[in-house]
mmCIF file of C-alpha atoms in Angstrom:
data_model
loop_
_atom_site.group_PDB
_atom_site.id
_atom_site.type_symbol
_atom_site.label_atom_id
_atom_site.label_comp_id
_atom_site.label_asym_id
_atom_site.label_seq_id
_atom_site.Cartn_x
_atom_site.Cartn_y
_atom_site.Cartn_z
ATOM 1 C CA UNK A 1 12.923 -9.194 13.684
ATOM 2 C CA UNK A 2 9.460 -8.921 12.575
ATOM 3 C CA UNK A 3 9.168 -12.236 10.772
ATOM 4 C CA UNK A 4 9.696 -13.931 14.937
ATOM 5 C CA UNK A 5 6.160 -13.305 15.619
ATOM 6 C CA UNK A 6 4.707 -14.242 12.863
ATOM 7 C CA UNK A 7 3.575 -17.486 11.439
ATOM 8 C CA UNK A 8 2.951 -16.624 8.193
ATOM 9 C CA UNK A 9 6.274 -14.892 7.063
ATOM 10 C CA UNK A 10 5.787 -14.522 3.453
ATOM 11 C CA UNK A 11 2.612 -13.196 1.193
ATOM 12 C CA UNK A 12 -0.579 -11.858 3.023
ATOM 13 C CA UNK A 13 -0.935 -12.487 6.420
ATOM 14 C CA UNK A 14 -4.388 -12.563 8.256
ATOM 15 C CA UNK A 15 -5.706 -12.556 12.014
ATOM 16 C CA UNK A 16 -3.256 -12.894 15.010
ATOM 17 C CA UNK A 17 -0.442 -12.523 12.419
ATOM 18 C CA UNK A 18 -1.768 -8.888 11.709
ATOM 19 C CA UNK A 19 -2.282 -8.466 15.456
ATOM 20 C CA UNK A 20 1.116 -9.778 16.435
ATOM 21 C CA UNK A 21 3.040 -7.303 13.383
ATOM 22 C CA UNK A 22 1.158 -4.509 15.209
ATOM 23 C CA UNK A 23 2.209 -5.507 18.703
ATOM 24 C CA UNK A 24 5.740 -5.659 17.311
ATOM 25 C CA UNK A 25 5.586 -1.966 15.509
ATOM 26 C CA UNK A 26 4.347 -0.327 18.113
ATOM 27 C CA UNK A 27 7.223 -1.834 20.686
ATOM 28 C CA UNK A 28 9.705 -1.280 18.087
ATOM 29 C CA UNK A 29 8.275 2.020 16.922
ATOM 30 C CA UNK A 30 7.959 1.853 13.548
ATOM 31 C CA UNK A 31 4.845 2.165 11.383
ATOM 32 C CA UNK A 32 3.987 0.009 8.507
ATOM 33 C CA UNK A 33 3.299 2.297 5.190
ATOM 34 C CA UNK A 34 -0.415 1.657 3.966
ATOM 35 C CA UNK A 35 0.234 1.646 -0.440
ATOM 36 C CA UNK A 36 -3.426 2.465 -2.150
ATOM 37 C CA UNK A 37 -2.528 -0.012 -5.121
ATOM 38 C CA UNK A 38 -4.698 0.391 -8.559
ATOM 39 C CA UNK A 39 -3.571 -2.055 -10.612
ATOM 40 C CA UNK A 40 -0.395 -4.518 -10.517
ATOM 41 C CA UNK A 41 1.782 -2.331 -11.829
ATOM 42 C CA UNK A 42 1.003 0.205 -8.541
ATOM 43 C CA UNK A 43 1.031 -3.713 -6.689
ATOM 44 C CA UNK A 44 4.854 -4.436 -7.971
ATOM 45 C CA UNK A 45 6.355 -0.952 -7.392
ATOM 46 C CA UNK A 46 5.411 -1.208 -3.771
ATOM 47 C CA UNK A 47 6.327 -4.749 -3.359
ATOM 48 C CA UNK A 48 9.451 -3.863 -5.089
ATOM 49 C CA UNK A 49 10.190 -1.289 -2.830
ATOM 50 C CA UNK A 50 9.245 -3.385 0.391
ATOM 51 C CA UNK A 51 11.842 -5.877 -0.583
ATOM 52 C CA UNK A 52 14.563 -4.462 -1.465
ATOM 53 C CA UNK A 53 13.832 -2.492 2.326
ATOM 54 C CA UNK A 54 13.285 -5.615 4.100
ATOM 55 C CA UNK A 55 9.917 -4.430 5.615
ATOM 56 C CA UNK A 56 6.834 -5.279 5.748
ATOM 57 C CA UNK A 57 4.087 -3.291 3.869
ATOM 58 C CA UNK A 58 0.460 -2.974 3.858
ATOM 59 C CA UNK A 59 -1.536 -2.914 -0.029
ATOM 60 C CA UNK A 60 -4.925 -1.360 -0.141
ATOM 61 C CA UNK A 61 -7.643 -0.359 -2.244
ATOM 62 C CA UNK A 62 -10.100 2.405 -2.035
ATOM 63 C CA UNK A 63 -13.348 1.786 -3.602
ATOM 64 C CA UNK A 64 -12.348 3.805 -6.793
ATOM 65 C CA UNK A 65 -9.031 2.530 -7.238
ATOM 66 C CA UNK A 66 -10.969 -1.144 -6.684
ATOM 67 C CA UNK A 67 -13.229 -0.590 -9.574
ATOM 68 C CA UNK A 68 -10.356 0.786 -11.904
ATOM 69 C CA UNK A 69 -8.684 -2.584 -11.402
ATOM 70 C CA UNK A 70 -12.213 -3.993 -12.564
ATOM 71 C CA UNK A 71 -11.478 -1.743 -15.755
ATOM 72 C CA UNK A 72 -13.252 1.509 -16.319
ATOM 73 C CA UNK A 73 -15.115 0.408 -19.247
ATOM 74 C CA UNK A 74 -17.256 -1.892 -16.324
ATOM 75 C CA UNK A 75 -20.114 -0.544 -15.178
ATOM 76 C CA UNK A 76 -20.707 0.316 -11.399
ATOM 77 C CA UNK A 77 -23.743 -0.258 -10.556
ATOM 78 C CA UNK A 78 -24.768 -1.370 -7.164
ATOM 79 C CA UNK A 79 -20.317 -1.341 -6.428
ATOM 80 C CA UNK A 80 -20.623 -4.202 -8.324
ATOM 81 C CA UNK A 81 -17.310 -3.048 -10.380
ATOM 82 C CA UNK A 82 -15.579 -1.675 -7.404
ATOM 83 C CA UNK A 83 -16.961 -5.128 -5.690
ATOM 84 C CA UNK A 84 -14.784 -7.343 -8.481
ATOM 85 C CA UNK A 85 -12.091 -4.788 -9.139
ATOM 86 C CA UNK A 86 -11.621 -5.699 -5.068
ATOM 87 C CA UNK A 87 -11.534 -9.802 -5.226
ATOM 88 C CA UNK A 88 -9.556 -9.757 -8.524
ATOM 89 C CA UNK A 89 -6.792 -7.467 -7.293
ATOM 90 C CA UNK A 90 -7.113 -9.429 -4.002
ATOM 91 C CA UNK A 91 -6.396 -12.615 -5.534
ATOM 92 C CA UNK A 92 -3.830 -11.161 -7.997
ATOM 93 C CA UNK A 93 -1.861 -9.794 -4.578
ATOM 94 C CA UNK A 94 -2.631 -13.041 -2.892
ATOM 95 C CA UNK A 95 -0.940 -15.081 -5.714
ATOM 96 C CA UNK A 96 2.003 -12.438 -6.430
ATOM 97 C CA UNK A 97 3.127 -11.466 -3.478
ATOM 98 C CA UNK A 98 5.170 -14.873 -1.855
ATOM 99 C CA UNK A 99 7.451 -13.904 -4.614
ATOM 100 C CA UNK A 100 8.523 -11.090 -2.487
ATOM 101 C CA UNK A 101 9.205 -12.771 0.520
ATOM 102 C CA UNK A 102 7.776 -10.215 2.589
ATOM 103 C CA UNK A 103 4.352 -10.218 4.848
ATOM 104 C CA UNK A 104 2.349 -7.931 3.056
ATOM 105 C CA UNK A 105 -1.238 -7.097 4.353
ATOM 106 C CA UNK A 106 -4.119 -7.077 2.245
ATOM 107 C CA UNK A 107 -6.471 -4.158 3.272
ATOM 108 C CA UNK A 108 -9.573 -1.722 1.765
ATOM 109 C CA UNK A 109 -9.373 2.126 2.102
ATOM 110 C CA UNK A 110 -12.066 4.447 3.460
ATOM 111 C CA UNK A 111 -15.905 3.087 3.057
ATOM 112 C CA UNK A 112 -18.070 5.636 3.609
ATOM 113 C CA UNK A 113 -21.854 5.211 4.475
ATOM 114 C CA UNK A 114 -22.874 5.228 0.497
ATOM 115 C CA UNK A 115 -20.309 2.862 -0.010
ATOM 116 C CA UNK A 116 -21.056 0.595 2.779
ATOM 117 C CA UNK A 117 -22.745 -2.342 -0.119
ATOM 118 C CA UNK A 118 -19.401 -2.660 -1.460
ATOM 119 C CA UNK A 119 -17.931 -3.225 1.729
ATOM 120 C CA UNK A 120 -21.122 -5.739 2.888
ATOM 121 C CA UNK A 121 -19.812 -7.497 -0.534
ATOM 122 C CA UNK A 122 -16.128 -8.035 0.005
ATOM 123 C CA UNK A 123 -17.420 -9.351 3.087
ATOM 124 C CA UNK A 124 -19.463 -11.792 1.644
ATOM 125 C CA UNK A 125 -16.648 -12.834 -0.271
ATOM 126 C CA UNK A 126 -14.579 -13.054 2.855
ATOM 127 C CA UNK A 127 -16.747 -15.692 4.410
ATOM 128 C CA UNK A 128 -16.943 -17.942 1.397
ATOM 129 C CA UNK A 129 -13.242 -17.729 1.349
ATOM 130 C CA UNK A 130 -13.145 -18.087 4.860
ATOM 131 C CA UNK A 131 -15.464 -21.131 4.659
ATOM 132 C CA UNK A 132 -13.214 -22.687 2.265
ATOM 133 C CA UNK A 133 -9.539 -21.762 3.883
ATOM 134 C CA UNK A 134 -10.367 -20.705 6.817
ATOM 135 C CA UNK A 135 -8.891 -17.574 6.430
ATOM 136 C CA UNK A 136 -10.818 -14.290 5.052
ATOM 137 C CA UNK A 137 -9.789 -12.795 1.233
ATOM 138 C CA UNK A 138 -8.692 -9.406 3.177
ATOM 139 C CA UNK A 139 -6.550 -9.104 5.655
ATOM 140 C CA UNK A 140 -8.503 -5.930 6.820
ATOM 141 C CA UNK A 141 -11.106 -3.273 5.566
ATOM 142 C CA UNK A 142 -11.407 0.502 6.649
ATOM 143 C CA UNK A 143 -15.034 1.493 7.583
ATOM 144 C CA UNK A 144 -15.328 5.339 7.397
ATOM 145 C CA UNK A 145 -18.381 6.780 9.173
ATOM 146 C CA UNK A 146 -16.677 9.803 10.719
ATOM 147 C CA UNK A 147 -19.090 12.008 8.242
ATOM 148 C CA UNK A 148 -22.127 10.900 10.637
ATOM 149 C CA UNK A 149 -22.934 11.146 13.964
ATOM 150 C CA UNK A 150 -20.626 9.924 16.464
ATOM 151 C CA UNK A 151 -23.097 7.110 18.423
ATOM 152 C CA UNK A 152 -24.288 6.004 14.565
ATOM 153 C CA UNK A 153 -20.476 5.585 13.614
ATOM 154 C CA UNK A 154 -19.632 3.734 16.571
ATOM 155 C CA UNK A 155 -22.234 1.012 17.165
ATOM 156 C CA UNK A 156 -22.380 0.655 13.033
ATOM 157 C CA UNK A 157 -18.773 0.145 13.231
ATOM 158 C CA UNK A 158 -19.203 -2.247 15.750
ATOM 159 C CA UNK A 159 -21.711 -4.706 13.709
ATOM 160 C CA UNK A 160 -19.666 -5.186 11.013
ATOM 161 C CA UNK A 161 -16.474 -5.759 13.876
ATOM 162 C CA UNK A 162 -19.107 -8.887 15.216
ATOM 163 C CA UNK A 163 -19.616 -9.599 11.199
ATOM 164 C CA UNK A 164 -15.631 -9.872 10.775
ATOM 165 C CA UNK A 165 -14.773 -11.260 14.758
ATOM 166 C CA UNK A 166 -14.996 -15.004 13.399
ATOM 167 C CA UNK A 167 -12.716 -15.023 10.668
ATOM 168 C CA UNK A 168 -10.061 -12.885 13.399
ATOM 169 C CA UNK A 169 -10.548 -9.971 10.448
ATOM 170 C CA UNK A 170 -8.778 -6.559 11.344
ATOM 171 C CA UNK A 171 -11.445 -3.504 11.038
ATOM 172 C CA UNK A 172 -10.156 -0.054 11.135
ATOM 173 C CA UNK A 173 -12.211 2.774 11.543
ATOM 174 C CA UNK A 174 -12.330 6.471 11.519
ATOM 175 C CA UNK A 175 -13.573 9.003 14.154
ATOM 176 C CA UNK A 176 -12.636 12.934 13.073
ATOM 177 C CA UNK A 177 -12.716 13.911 10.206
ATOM 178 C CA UNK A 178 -9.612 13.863 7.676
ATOM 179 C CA UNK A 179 -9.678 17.404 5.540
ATOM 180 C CA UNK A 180 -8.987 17.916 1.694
ATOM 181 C CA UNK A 181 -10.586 15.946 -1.054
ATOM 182 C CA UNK A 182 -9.754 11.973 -1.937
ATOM 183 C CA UNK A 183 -11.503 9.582 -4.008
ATOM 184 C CA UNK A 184 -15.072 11.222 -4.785
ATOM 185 C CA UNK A 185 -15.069 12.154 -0.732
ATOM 186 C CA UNK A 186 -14.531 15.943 -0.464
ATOM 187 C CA UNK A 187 -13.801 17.610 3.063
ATOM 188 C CA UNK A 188 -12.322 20.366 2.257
ATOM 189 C CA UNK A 189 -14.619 22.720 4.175
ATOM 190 C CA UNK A 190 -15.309 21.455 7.135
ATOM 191 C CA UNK A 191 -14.864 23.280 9.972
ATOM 192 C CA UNK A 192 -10.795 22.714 11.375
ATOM 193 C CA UNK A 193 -12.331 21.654 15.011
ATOM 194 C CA UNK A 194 -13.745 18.715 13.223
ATOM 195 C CA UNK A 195 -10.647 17.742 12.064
ATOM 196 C CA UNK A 196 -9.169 17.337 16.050
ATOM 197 C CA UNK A 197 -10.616 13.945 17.907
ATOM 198 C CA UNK A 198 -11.455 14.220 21.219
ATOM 199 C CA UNK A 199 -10.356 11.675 24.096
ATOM 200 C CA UNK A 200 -13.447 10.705 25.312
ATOM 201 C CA UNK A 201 -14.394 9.585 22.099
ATOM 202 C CA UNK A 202 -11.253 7.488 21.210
ATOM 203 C CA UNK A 203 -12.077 5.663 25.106
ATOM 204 C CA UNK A 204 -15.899 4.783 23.690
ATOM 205 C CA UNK A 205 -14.795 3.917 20.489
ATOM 206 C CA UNK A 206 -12.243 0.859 22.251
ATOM 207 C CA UNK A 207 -14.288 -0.235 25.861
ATOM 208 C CA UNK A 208 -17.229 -0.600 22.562
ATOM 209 C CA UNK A 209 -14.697 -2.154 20.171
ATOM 210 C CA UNK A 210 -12.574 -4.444 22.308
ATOM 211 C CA UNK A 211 -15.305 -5.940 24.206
ATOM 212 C CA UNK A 212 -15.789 -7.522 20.863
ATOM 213 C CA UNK A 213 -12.511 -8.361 19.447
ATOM 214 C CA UNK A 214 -9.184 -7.430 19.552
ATOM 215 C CA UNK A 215 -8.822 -6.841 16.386
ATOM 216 C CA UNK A 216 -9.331 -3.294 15.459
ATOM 217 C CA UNK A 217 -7.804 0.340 14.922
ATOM 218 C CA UNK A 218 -8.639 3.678 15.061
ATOM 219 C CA UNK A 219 -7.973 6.725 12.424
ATOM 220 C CA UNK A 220 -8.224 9.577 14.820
ATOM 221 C CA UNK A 221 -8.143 12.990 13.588
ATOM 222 C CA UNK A 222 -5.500 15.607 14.666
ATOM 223 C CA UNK A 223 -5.310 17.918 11.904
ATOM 224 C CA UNK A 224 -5.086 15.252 8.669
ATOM 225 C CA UNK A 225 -5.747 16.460 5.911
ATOM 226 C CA UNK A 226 -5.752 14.403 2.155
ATOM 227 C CA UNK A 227 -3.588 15.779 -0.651
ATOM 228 C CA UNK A 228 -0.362 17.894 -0.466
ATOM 229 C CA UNK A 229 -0.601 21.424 0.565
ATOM 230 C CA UNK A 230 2.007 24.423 1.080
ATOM 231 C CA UNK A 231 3.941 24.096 3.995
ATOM 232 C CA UNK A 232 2.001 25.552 7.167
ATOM 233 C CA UNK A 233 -1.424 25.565 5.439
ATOM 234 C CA UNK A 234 -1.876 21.982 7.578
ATOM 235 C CA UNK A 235 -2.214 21.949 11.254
ATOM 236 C CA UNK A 236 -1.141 18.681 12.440
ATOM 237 C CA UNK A 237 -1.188 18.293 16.337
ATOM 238 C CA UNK A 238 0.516 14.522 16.904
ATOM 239 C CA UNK A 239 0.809 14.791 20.280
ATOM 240 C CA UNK A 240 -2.823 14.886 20.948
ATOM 241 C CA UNK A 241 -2.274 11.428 19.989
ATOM 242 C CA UNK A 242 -0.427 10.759 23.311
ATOM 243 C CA UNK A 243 -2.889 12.226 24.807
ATOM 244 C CA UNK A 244 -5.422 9.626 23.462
ATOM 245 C CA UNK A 245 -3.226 7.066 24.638
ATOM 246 C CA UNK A 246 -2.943 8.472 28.083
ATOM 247 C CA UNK A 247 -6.695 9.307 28.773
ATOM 248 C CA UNK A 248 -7.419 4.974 27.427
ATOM 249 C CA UNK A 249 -4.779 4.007 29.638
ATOM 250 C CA UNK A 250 -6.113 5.791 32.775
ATOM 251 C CA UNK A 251 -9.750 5.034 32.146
ATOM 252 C CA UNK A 252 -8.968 1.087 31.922
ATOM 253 C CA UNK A 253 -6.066 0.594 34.456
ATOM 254 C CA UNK A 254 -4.074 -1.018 31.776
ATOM 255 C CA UNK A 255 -0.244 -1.279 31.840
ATOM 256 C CA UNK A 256 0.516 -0.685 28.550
ATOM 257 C CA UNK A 257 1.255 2.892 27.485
ATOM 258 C CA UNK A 258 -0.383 2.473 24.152
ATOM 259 C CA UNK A 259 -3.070 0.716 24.422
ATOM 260 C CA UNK A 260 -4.920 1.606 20.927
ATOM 261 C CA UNK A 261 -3.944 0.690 17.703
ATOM 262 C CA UNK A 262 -3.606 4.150 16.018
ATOM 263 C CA UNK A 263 -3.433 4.929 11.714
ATOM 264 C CA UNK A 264 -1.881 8.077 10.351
ATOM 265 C CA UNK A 265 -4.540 9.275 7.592
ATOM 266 C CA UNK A 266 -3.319 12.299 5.075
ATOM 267 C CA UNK A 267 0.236 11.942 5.236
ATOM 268 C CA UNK A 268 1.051 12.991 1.938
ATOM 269 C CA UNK A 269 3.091 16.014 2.333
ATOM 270 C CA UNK A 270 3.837 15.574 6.237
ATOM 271 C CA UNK A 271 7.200 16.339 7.749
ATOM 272 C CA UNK A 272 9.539 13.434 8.977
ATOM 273 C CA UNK A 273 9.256 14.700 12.599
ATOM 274 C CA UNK A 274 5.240 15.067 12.138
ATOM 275 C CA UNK A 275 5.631 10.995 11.250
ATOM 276 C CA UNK A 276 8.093 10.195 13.626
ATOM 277 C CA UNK A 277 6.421 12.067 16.600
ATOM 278 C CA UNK A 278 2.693 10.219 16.316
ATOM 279 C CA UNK A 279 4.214 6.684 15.719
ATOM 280 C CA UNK A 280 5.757 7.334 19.224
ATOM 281 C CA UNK A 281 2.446 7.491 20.341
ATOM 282 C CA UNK A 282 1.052 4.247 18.546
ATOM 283 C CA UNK A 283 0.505 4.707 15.146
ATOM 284 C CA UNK A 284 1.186 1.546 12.941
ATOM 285 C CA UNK A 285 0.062 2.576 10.036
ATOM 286 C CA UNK A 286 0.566 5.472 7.883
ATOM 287 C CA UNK A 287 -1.861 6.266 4.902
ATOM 288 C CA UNK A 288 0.167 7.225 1.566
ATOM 289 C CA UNK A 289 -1.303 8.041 -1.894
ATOM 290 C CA UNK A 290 -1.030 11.720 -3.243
ATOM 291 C CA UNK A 291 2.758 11.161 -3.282
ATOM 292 C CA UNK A 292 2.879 8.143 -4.788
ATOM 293 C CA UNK A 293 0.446 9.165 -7.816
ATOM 294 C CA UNK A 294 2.928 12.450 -8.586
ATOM 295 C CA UNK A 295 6.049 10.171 -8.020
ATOM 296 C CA UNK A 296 4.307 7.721 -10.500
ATOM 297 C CA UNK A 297 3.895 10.085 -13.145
ATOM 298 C CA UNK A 298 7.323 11.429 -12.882
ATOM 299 C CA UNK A 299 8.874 8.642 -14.452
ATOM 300 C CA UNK A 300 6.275 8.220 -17.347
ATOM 301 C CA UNK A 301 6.797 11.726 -17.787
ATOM 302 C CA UNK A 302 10.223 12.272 -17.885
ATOM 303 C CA UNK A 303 10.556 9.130 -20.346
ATOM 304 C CA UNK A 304 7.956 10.744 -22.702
ATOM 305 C CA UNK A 305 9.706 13.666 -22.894
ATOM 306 C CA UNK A 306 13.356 12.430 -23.361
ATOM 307 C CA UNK A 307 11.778 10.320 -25.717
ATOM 308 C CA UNK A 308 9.479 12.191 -27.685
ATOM 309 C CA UNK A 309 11.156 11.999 -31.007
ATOM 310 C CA UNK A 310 11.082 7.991 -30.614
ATOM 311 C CA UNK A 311 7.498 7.935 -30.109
ATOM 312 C CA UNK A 312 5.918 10.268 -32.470
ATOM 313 C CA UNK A 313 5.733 7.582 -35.162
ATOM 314 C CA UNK A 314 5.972 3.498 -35.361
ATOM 315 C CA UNK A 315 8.614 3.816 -37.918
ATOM 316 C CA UNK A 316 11.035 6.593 -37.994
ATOM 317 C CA UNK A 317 13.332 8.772 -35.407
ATOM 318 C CA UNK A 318 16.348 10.883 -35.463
ATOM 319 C CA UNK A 319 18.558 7.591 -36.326
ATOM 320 C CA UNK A 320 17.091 7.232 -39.411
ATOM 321 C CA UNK A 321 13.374 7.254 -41.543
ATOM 322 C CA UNK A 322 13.083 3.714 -41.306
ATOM 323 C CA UNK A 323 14.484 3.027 -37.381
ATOM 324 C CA UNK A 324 11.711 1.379 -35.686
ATOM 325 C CA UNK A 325 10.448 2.395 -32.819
ATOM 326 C CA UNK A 326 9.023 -0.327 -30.740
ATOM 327 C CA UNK A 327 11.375 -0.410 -28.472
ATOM 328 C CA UNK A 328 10.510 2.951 -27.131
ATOM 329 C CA UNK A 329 6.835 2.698 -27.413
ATOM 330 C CA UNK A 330 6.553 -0.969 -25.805
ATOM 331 C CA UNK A 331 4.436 -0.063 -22.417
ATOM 332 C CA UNK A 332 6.474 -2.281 -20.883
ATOM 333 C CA UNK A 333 9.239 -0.104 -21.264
ATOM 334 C CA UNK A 334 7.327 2.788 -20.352
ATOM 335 C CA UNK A 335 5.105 1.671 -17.415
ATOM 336 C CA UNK A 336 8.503 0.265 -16.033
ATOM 337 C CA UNK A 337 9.928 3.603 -15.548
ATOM 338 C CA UNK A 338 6.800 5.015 -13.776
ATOM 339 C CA UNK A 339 7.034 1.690 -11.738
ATOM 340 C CA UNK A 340 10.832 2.535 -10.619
ATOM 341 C CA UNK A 341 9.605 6.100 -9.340
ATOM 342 C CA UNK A 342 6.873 5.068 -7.676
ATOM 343 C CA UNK A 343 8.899 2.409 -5.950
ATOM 344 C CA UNK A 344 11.910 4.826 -4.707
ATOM 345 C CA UNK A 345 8.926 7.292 -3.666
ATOM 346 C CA UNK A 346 8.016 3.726 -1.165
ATOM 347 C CA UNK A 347 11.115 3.325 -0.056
ATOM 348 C CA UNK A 348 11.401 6.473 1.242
ATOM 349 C CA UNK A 349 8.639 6.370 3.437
ATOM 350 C CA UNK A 350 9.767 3.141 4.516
ATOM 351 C CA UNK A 351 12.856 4.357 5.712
ATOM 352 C CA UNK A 352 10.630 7.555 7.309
ATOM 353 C CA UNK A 353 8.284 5.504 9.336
ATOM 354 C CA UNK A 354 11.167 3.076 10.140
ATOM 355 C CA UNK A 355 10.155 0.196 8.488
ATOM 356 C CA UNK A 356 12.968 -0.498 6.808
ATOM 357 C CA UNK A 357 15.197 -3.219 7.829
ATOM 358 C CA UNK A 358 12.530 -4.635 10.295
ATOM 359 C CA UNK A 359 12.685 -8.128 8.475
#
């Protein structure tokens, strides 16, 4: 089981731990869901759900969903709300998440090039952490250049890879661009052959990478696109992913058939065969959001509705003028039940990407 090559079994797990949970995925063939968490009620569904699966699972933030744990009343100048929404939910998952008794790890969603000083500051965080534990605060970050040109993206990427090689800190990065619109970054007209990685660049992007550290992945593109869309408005081409795989393989003599860490960006939406076919070909982890916000919802919404009578007022419902009505109006109550959908929503990709029962 997963938990045999690890060190770490419980809580967030860092350097060769992340490596070796990778290693293991990809010869097991499962992918580990990647949960863009908010605050820690988003952080508890998805542990829930991990638990009760017996799978690992991977919590991340994205620079706006960083700064809305900060609170939205903080201001962001400079990231410097996204920057502490970051360490305090990092630190929050950190302490919470032994309770679990899973490996969870602790990663950042897509930094794009005007959002690269709020990366540079979680990383400064990460070394005085690492200083002090010798360990970094984050698992991983995502650095997301695939806006700019290709040679910028690559060698940019692979400064802040030397900045995060010491502390054995995972770095994932994106070549091709994802489609649709998510967080404040808006694709959604882009032309489709941008949205389709090409071999050669996925080689470049690991003889540059790996001949710094082993610790990296790439997003490639084949058709991803943020959001949920119609059925057959999304052209998703997994096997090109193979192809990826193949064309590394060949160009470095290696033995293994997947040599590159692959991630599965925009799979709201996607089919269970889409998933299933491109973590055959090495993807480990698989990007979910959209989803998760409508399944989140759900339950608030369905409670407010069945409720509505019971929350109109403090005092008064269809029992009686003088019922109180705490009980319904407590958030505790009401957060709980958009907790419980968001959590089933988890557990089903868990069981999709075959991460369930890998503990």
């Amino acid at each position: 089981m997963a938990q045999s090559v690890l060190s770490r079994k419980t809580g967030v797990i860092v350097g060769d731990d992340v490596l070796n949970l990778f290693n293991y995925a990809q010869k097991k063939n499962f992918a580990i869901p990647a949960i863009n968490v908010t605050s820690s009620s988003t952080v508890v569904a998805a542990l829930e759900a991990a638990r009760d699966k017996k799978a690992p699972i991977i919590l991340q933030m994205s620079q706006g969903g960083a700064a809305y744990f900060a609170g939205k009343g903080v201001a962001n100048k400079d990231q410097e709300a996204s920057i502490a929404g970051a360490i305090a939910g990092a630190h929050y998952i950190r302490s919470i998440a032994p309770s679990y008794g899973i490996p969870v790890i602790l990663h950042t969603d897509h930094c794009a090039k005007k959002l690269l000083p709020w990366l540079d500051g979680m990383m400064e965080e990460d070394e005085k952490h690492f200083k002090k534990h010798g360990e970094p605060l984050f698992s991983s970050h995502m650095i997301d250049l695939s806006e700019e040109e290709v040679e910028w993206n690559v060698q940019t990427t692979a400064k802040y890879l030397k900045r995060a090689s010491p502390m054995k800190q995972w770095l994932e990065m994106e070549i091709g661009i994802t489609g649709g619109e998510e967080d404040g970054v808006n694709n959604e007209d882009v032309d489709n052959n941008s949205l389709y990685t090409q071999p050669e660049d996925i080689y470049h992007i690991y003889k540059t990478l790996s001949a710094i550290s082993p610790y990296f992945s790439i997003a490639a593109g084949f058709g991803n696109v943020h959001g949920v869309y119609k059925p057959g408005n999304v052209k998703l081409h997994p096997e090109l992913l193979g192809k990826h795989q193949a064309y590394v393989k060949k160009e470095i003599n290696g033995k293994e058939d997947k040599p590159v860490f692959l991630v599965f960006h925009g799979g709201s939406g996607s089919s269970k065969k889409e998933y299933t076919d491109a973590i055959g070909y090495g993807v480990v982890k698989v990007n979910l959001d959209t989803d998760l916000q409508y399944a989140y919802l759900t339950g608030i919404r369905d409670y407010v509705l069945k409720k509505k009578d019971y929350i109109m007022t403090p005092v008064g419902n269809p029992d009686g003028e003088d019922k109180p009505n705490k009980k319904f109006f407590d958030p505790r109550v009401w957060v709980r039940e958009g907790e419980k959908t968001m959590s089933t929503r988890v557990q089903e990709g868990l069981d999709d990407f075959n991460t369930a029962n890998q503990l």
